[in-house]
Coordinates of C-alpha atoms and ligand atoms in Angstrom, one line a residue:
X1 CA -4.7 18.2 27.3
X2 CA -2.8 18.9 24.0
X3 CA -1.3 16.5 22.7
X4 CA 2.3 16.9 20.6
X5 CA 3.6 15.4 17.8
X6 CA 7.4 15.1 17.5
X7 CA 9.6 17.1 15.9
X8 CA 10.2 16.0 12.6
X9 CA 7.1 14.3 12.3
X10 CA 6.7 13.2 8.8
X11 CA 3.6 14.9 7.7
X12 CA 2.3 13.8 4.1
X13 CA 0.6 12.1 1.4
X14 CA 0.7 9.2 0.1
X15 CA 0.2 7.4 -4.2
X16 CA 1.3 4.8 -5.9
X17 CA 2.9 5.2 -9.1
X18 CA 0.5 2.9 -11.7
X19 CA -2.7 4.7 -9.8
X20 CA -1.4 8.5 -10.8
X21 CA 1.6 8.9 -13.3
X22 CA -0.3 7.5 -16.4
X23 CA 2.3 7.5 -19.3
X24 CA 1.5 3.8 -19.8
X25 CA 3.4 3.4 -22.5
X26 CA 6.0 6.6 -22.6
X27 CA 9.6 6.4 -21.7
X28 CA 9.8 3.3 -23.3
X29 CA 8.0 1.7 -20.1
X30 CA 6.5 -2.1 -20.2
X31 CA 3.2 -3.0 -19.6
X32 CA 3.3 -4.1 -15.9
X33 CA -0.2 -5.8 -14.0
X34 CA -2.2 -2.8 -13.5
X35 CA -2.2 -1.9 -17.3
X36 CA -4.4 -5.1 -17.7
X37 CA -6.2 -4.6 -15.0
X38 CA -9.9 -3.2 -16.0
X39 CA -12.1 -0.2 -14.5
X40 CA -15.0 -0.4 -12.5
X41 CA -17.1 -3.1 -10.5
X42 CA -15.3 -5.7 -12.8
X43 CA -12.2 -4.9 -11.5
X44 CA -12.9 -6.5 -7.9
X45 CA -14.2 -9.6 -9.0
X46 CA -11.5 -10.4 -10.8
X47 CA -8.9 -9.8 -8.6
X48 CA -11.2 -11.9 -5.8
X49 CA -12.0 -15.0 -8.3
X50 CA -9.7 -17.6 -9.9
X51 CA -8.5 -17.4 -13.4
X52 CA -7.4 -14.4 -14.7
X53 CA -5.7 -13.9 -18.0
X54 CA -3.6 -11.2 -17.8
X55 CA -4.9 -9.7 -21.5
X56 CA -6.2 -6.3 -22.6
X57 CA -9.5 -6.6 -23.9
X58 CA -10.3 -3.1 -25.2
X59 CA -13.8 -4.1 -26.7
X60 CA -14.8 -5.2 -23.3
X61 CA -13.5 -2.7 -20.4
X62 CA -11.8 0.2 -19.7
X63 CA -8.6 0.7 -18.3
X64 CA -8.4 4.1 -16.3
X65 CA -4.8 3.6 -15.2
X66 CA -3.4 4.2 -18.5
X67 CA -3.9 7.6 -18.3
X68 CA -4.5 7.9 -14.0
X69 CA -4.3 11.6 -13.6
X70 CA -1.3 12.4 -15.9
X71 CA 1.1 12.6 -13.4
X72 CA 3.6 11.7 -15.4
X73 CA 3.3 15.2 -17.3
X74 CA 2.1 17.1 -14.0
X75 CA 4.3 16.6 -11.5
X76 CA 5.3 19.9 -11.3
X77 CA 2.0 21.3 -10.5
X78 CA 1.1 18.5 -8.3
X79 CA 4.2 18.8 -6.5
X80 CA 3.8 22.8 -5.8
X81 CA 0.4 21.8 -4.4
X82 CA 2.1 19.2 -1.9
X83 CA 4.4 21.9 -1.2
X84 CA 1.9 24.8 0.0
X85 CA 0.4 22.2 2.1
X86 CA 3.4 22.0 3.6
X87 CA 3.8 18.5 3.1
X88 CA 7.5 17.3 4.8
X89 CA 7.1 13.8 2.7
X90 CA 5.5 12.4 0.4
X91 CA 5.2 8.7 -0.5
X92 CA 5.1 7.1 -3.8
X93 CA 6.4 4.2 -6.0
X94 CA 8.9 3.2 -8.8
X95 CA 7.0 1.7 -12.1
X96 CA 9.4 -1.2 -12.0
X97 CA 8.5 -1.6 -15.8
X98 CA 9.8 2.1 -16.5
X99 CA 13.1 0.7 -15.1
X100 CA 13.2 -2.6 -16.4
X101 CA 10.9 -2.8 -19.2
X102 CA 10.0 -6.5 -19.1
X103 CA 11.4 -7.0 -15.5
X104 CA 14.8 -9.3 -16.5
X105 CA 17.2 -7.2 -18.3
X106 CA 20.7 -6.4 -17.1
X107 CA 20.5 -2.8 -18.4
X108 CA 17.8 -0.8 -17.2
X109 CA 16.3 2.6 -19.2
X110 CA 17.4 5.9 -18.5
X111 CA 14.5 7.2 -19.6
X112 CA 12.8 5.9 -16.7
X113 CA 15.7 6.4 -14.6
X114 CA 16.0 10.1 -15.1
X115 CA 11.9 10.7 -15.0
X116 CA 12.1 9.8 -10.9
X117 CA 15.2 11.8 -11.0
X118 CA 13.2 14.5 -11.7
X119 CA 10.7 14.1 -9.4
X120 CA 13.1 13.9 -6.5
X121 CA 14.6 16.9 -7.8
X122 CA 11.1 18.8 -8.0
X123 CA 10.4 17.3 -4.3
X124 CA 13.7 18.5 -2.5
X125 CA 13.0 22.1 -4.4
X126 CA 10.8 22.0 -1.8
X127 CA 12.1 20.3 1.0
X128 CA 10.0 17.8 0.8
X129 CA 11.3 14.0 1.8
X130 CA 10.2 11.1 -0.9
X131 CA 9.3 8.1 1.2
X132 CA 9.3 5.5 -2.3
X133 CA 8.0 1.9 -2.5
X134 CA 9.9 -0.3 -4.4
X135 CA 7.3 -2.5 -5.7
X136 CA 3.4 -1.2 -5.2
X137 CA 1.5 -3.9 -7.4
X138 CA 2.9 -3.4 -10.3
X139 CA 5.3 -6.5 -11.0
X140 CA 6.2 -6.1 -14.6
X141 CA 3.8 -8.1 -17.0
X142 CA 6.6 -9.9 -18.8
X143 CA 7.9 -11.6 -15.1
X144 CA 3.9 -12.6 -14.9
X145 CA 3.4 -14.4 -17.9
X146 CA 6.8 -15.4 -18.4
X147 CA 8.0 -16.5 -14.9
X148 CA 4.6 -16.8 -13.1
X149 CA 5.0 -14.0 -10.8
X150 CA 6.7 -14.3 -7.1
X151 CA 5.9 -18.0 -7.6
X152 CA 8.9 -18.0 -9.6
X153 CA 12.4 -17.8 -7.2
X154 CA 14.0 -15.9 -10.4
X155 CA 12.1 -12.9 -9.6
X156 CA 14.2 -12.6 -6.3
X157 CA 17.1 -11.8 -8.2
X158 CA 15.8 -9.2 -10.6
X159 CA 14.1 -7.8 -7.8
X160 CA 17.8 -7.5 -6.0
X161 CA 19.1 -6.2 -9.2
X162 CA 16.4 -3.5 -9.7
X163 CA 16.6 -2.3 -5.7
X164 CA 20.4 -2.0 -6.1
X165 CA 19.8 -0.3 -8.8
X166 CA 17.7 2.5 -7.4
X167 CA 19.6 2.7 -4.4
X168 CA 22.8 3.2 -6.1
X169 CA 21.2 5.9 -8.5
X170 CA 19.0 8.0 -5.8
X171 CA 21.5 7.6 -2.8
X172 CA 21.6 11.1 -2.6
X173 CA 17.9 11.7 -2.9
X174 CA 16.1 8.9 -1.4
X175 CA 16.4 8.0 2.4
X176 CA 13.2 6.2 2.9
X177 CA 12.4 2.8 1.0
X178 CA 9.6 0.3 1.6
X179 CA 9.9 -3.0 0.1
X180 CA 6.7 -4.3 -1.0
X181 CA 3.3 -2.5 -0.7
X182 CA 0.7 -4.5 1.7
X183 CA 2.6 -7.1 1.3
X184 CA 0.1 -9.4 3.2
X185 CA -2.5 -8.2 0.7
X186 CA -1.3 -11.4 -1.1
X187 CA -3.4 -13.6 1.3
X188 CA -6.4 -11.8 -0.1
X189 CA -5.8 -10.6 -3.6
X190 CA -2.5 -12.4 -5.0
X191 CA -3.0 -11.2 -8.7
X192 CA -1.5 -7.3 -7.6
X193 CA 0.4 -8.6 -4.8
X194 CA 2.2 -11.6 -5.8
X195 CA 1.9 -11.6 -9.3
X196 CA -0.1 -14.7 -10.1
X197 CA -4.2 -15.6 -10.8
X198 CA -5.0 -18.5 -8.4
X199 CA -6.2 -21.6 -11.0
X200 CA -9.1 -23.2 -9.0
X201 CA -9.4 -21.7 -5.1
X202 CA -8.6 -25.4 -3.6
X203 CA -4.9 -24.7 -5.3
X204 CA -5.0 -21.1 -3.5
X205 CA -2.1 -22.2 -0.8
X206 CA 0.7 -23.9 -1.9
X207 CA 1.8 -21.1 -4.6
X208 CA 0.4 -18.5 -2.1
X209 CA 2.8 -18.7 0.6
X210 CA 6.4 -19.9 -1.8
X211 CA 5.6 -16.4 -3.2
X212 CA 5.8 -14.6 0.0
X213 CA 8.7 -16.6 1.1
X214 CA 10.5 -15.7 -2.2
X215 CA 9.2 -12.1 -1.7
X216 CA 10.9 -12.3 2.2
X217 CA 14.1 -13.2 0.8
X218 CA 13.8 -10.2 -2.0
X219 CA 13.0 -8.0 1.2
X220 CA 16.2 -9.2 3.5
X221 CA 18.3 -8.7 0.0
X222 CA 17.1 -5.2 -0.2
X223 CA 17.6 -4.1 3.2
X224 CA 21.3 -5.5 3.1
X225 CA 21.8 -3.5 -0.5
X226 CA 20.3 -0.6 1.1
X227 CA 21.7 -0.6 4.6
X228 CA 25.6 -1.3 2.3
X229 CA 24.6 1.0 -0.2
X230 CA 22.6 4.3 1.6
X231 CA 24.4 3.7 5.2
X232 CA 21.8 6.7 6.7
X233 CA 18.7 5.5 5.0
X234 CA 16.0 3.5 7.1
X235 CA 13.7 0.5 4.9
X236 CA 10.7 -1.0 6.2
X237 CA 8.4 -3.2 5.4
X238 CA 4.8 -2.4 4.5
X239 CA 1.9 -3.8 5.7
X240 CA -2.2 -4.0 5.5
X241 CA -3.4 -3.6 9.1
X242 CA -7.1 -4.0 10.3
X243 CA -7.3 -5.0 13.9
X244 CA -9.6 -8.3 14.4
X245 CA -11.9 -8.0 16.4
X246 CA -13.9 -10.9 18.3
X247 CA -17.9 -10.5 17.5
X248 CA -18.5 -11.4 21.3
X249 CA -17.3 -12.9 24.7
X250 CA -17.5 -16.5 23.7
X251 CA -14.2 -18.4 24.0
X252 CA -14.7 -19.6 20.5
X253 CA -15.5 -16.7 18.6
X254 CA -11.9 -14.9 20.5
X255 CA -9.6 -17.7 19.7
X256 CA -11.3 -17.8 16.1
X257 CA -10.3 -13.8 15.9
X258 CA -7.6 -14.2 17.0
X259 CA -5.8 -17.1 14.6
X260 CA -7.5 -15.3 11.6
X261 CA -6.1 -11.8 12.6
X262 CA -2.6 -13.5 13.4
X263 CA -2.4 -14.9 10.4
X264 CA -3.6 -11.7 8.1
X265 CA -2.2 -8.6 10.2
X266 CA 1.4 -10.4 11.9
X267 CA 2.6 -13.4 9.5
X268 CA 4.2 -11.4 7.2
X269 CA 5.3 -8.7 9.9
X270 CA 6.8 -11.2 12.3
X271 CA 8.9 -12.8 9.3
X272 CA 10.1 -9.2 8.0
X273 CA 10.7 -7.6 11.3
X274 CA 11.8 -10.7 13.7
X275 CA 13.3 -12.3 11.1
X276 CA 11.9 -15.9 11.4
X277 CA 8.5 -17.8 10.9
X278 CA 6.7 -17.5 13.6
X279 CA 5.5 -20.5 16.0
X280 CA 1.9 -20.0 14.4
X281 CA 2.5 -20.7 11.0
X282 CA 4.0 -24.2 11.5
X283 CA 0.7 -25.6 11.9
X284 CA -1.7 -23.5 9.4
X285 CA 1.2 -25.4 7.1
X286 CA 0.7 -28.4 8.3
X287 CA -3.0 -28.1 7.8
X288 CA -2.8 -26.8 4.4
X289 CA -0.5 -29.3 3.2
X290 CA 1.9 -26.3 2.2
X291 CA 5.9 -27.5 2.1
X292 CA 7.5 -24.5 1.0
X293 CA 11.2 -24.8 -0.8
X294 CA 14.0 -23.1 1.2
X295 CA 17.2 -22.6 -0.3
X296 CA 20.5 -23.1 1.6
X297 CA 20.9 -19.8 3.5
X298 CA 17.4 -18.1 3.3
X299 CA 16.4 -18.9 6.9
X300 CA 19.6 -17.4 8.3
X301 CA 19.6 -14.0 5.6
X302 CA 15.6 -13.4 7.0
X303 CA 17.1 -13.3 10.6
X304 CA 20.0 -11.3 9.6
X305 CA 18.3 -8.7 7.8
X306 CA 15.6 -7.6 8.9
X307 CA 13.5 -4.7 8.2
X308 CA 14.3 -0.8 10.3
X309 CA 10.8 0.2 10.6
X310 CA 7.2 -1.0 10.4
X311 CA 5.1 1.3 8.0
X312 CA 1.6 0.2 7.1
X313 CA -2.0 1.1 6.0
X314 CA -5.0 1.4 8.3
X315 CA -8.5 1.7 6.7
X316 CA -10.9 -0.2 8.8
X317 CA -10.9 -3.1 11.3
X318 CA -12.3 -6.2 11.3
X319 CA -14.9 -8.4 13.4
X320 CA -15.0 -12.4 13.6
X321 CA -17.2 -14.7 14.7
X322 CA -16.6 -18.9 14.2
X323 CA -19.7 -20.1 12.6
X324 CA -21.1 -17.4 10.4
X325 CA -24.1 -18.0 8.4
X326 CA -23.8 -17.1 4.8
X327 CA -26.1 -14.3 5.5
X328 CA -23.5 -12.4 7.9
X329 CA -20.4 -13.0 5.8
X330 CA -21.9 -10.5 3.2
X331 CA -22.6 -8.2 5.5
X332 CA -19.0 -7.9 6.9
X333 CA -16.2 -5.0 5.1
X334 CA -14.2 -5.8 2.1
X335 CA -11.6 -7.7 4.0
X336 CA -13.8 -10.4 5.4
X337 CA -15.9 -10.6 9.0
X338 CA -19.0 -9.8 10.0
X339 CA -20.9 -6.4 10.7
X340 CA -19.4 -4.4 13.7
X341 CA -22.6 -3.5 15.6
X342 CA -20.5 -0.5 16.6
X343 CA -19.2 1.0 13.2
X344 CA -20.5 2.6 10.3
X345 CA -19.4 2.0 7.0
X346 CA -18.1 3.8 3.9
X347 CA -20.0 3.7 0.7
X348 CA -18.1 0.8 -0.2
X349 CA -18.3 -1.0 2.8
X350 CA -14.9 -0.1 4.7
X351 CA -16.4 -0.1 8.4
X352 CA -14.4 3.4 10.1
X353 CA -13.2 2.7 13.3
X354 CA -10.4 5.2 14.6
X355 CA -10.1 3.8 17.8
X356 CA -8.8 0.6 15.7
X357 CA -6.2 2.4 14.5
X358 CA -5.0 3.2 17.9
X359 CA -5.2 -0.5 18.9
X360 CA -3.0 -1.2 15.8
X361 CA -0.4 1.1 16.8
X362 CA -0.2 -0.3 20.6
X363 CA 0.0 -3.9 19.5
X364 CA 2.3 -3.4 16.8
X365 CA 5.1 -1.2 18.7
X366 CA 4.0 -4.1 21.9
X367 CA 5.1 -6.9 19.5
X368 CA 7.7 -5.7 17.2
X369 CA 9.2 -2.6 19.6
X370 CA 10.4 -0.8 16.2
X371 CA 9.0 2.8 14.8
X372 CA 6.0 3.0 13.1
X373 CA 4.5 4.8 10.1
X374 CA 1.5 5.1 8.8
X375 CA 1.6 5.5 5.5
X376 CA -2.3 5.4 4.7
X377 CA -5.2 6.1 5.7
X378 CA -8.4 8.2 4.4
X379 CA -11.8 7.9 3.3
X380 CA -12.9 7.2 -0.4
X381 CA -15.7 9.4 -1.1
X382 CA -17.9 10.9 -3.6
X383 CA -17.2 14.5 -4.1
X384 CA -19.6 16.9 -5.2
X385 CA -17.9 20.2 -6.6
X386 CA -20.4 23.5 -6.0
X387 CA -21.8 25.6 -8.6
X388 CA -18.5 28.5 -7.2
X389 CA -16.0 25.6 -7.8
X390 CA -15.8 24.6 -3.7
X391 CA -15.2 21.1 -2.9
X392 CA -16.9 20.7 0.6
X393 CA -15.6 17.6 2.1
X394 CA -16.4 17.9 5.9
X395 CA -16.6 14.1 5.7
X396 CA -13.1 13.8 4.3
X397 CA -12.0 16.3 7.8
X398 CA -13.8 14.5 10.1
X399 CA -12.5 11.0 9.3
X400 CA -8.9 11.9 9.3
X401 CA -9.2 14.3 12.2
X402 CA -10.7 11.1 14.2
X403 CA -7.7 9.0 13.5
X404 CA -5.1 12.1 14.1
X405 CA -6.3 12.1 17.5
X406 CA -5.8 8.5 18.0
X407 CA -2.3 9.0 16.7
X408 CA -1.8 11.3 18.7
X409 CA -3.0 9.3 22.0
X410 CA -0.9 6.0 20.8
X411 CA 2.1 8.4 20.9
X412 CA 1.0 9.2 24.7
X413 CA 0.9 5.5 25.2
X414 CA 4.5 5.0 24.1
X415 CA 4.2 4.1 20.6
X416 CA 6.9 5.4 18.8
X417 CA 5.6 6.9 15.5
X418 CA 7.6 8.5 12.5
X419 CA 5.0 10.1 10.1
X420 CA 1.4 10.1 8.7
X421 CA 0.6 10.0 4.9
X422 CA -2.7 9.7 3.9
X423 CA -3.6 7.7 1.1
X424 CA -4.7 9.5 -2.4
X425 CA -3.6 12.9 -1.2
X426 CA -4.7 13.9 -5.0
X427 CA -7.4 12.1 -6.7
X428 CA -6.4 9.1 -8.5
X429 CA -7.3 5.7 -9.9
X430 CA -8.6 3.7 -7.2
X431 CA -6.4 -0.2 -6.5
X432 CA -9.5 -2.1 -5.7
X433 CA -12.5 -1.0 -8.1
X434 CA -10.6 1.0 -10.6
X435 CA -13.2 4.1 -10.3
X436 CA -11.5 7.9 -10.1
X437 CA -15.5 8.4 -8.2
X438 CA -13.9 6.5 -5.1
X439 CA -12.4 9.2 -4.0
X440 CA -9.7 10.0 -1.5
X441 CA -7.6 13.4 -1.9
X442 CA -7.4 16.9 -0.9
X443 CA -7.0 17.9 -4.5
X444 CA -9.6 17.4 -6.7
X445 CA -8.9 16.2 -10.3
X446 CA -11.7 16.8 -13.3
X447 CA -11.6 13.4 -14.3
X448 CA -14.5 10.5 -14.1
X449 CA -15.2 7.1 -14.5
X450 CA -15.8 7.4 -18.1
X451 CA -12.5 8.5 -18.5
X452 CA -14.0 12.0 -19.5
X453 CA -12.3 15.2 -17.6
X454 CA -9.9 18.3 -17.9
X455 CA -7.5 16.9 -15.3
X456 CA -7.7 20.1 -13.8
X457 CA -6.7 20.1 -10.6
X458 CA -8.9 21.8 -7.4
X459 CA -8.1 22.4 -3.9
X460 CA -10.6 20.7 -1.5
X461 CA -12.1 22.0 1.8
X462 CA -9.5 19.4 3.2
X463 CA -7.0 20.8 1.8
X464 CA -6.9 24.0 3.7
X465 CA -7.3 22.4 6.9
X466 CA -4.5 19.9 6.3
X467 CA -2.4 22.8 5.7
X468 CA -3.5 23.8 9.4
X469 CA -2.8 20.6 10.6
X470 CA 0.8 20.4 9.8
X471 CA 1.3 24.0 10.1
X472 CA 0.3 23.6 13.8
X473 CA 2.5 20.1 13.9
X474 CA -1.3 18.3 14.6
X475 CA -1.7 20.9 17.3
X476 CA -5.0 22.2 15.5
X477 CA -7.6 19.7 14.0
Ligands
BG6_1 C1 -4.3 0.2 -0.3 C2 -3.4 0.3 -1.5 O1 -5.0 -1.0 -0.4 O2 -5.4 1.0 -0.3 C3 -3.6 1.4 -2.4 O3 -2.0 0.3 -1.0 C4 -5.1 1.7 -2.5 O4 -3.0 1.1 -3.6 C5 -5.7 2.1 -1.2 O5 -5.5 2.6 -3.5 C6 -7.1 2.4 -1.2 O6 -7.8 1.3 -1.8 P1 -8.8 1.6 -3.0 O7 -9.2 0.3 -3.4 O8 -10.0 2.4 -2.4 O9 -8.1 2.4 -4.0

């Protein structure tokens, strides 16, 4: 049976601004978290272990996203190469710091202002729909060290002063806003997400889970400024998905899978899309000891703003089990669990599971009954390029062929679904380990690890079969 797309499927990529523009410093930008943030294995130990200092320490590390790929100076290119893929969006993120330097002025710089204005520009040459992020981990440096991140409920209102800002400036050009990039990531890694290094891990909660509340309320305050503001544009909220999965049959192990994926795939979710705390979280508070501070009028804006659509980013699932030894715990993915019997795993350990992703689609649109998008997905790689200059990266094809089809049955299902862009649709600076050798795009970019490289910029194997792919509206894979 073939199986159809919609019309007007958003078809894509998907970046984030501090992992390709570079320019760390031009345009009078501030430094903002992923400046300090060092390349390599380094990278994801720090973001998973208490005490960061926020400093640059040049003699010590690297920091690859100073440069990224030089988008900032490229986009023209890069954008002609979205466009003869035929992309019909194509997802990235405002620097907040090129906007608001340190984070709390009143008057933000045109320089920065008038960079994305060109990029929109260069995008609708084409026809091509920017789907941008408002905040993708990169929470100006100033509001970390002097406000303490999200922790802080000052950041709220900068944060509604910089979204009102960008929606009153790209009204015209913009008609697709996310709030705040996996913004249940914070659970995990709060450093990118929410803006603060946990002191000692026995501290972890408390701060955790007043930032996300303070980061709900910036989210209900930008939907209202956007839904006043941009009357025809749709905002969602972003999530991390990765369906948990119980290890086996055993009572336990199932209601152990399911309270941990509760709490890491729907918490935020059911607070940005329903509007309220769920039933769930009442408890995990309880037994935390967490009291969070609500202001007059925060419960009642969350209900009455809630998010249009639910886009998010699918990887890898999960598997749980109650009593793991220490021994399985290290053998689970990035995100926790234990080895899925079932799955293999990427070089770095993300177990591929496109069925998963199909899962996640049906139980989102079952729980939440709003549109969908999925606004990454792909397979970090290692790409070799051939002695002719070829990049042959049937690896890259068969991953995201495997989840297209899924797509494509969760749309048969019911699921209503509004676009796919694939994470790293160029090469660029990976979030977690800071390596350009993780790779993830269908354009190749001549730069390493090292920091060594022409930036020149290759078309992949992929990239002539993603061509197909929307050419065909998903028809051919
Ligand atoms: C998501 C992020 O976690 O996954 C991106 O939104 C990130 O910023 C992507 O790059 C892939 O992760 P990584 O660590 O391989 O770059």
């Amino acid at each position: 049976m073939v199986k159809r797309f919609p019309e007007g499927f958003l078809w894509g990529g998907a970046t984030a601004a501090n992992q390709l523009e570079g320019g760390y410093r031009e345009g009078r930008k501030g430094l903002s978290i992923p400046d300090v943030l060092p390349g390599g294995k380094e990278r994801l130990h720090i973001l998973q272990t208490p005490g960061f200092d926020f400093e640059i320490h040049e003699d010590k590390y690297t920091y690859p996203n100073h440069e990224a790929i030089d988008f900032y100076h490229r986009y023209k290119e890069d954008i002609a190469l979205f466009a003869e893929m035929g992309f019909k969006a194509f997802r990235m993120s405002i620097a907040w710091s090129r906007i608001f330097p340190n984070g709390d002025e009143l008057e933000p710089n045109e320089e920065g202002l008038a960079f994305y204005d060109r990029v929109f520009d260069e995008l609708h040459k084409y026809g091509i729909e920017p789907v941008v992020t408002i905040s993708h981990y990169e929470l100006p440096l100033y509001l970390v060290k002097n406000y303490g991140g999200w922790r802080s409920g000052e950041v709220v209102t900068f944060f509604e002063r910089y979204a009102k800002l960008l929606f009153n400036r790209y009204k015209d050009k913009v008609k697709y806003w996310l709030t705040f990039n996996e913004i249940n990531s914070g659970l995990m890694m709060p450093i990118m997400g929410l803006g603060f290094a946990i002191e000692k891990e026995e501290d972890r909660y408390q701060p955790t889970f007043q930032a996300f509340h303070h980061q709900f309320v910036a989210s209900s305050l930008a939907v209202k400024a956007c839904h006043d503001i941009i009357p025809d544009a749709k905002i969602g909220c972003m999530l991390i998905q990765a369906p948990t999965y119980a290890y086996d049959c055993n009572p336990e192990n199932v209601m152990y899978a399911l309270q941990e994926g509760r709490l890491f795939n729907h918490f935020c979710g059911d607070v940005q899309v329903r509007g309220e705390y769920p039933a769930f979280i009442k408890r995990y508070f309880k037994e935390h000891n967490i009291e969070l501070e609500i202001q007059p009028g925060d419960l009642e804006l969350l209900k009455q703003y809630p998010v249009d659509f639910i886009s998010f980013s699918y990887y890898m699932s999960r598997t749980e089990k109650k009593n793991k030894t220490a021994e399985e715990v290290g053998q689970g993915n990035m995100i926790g669990g234990v080895k899925n019997p079932f799955l293999k795993a990427s070089e770095w350990g993300w177990e591929i599971d496109p069925v998963g992703l199909r899962i996640t689609l049906n139980e989102l649109y079952d729980r939440y009954r709003k549109p969908l998008f999925v606004v990454e997905n792909g397979l970090g790689a290692k790409d070799k390029v051939e002695a002719d200059g070829s990049i042959q990266d049937d690896y890259r094809i068969d991953y995201l062929r495997a989840h297209i089809e899924q797509m494509a049955e969760a749309i048969e299902d019911g699921v209503e679904l509004m676009g796919y862009t694939p994470w790293g649709c160029i090469d660029l600076v990976s979030a977690s380990t800071g390596e350009m050798s993780k790779r993830y795009g269908f354009i190749y970019v001549d730069k390493h690890d090292d920091g060594s490289g022409t930036l020149e910029r290759k078309r992949k194997k992929s990239f002539y079969w993603y061509k197909d792919v929307i050419a065909t509206n998903g028809e051919k894979l």
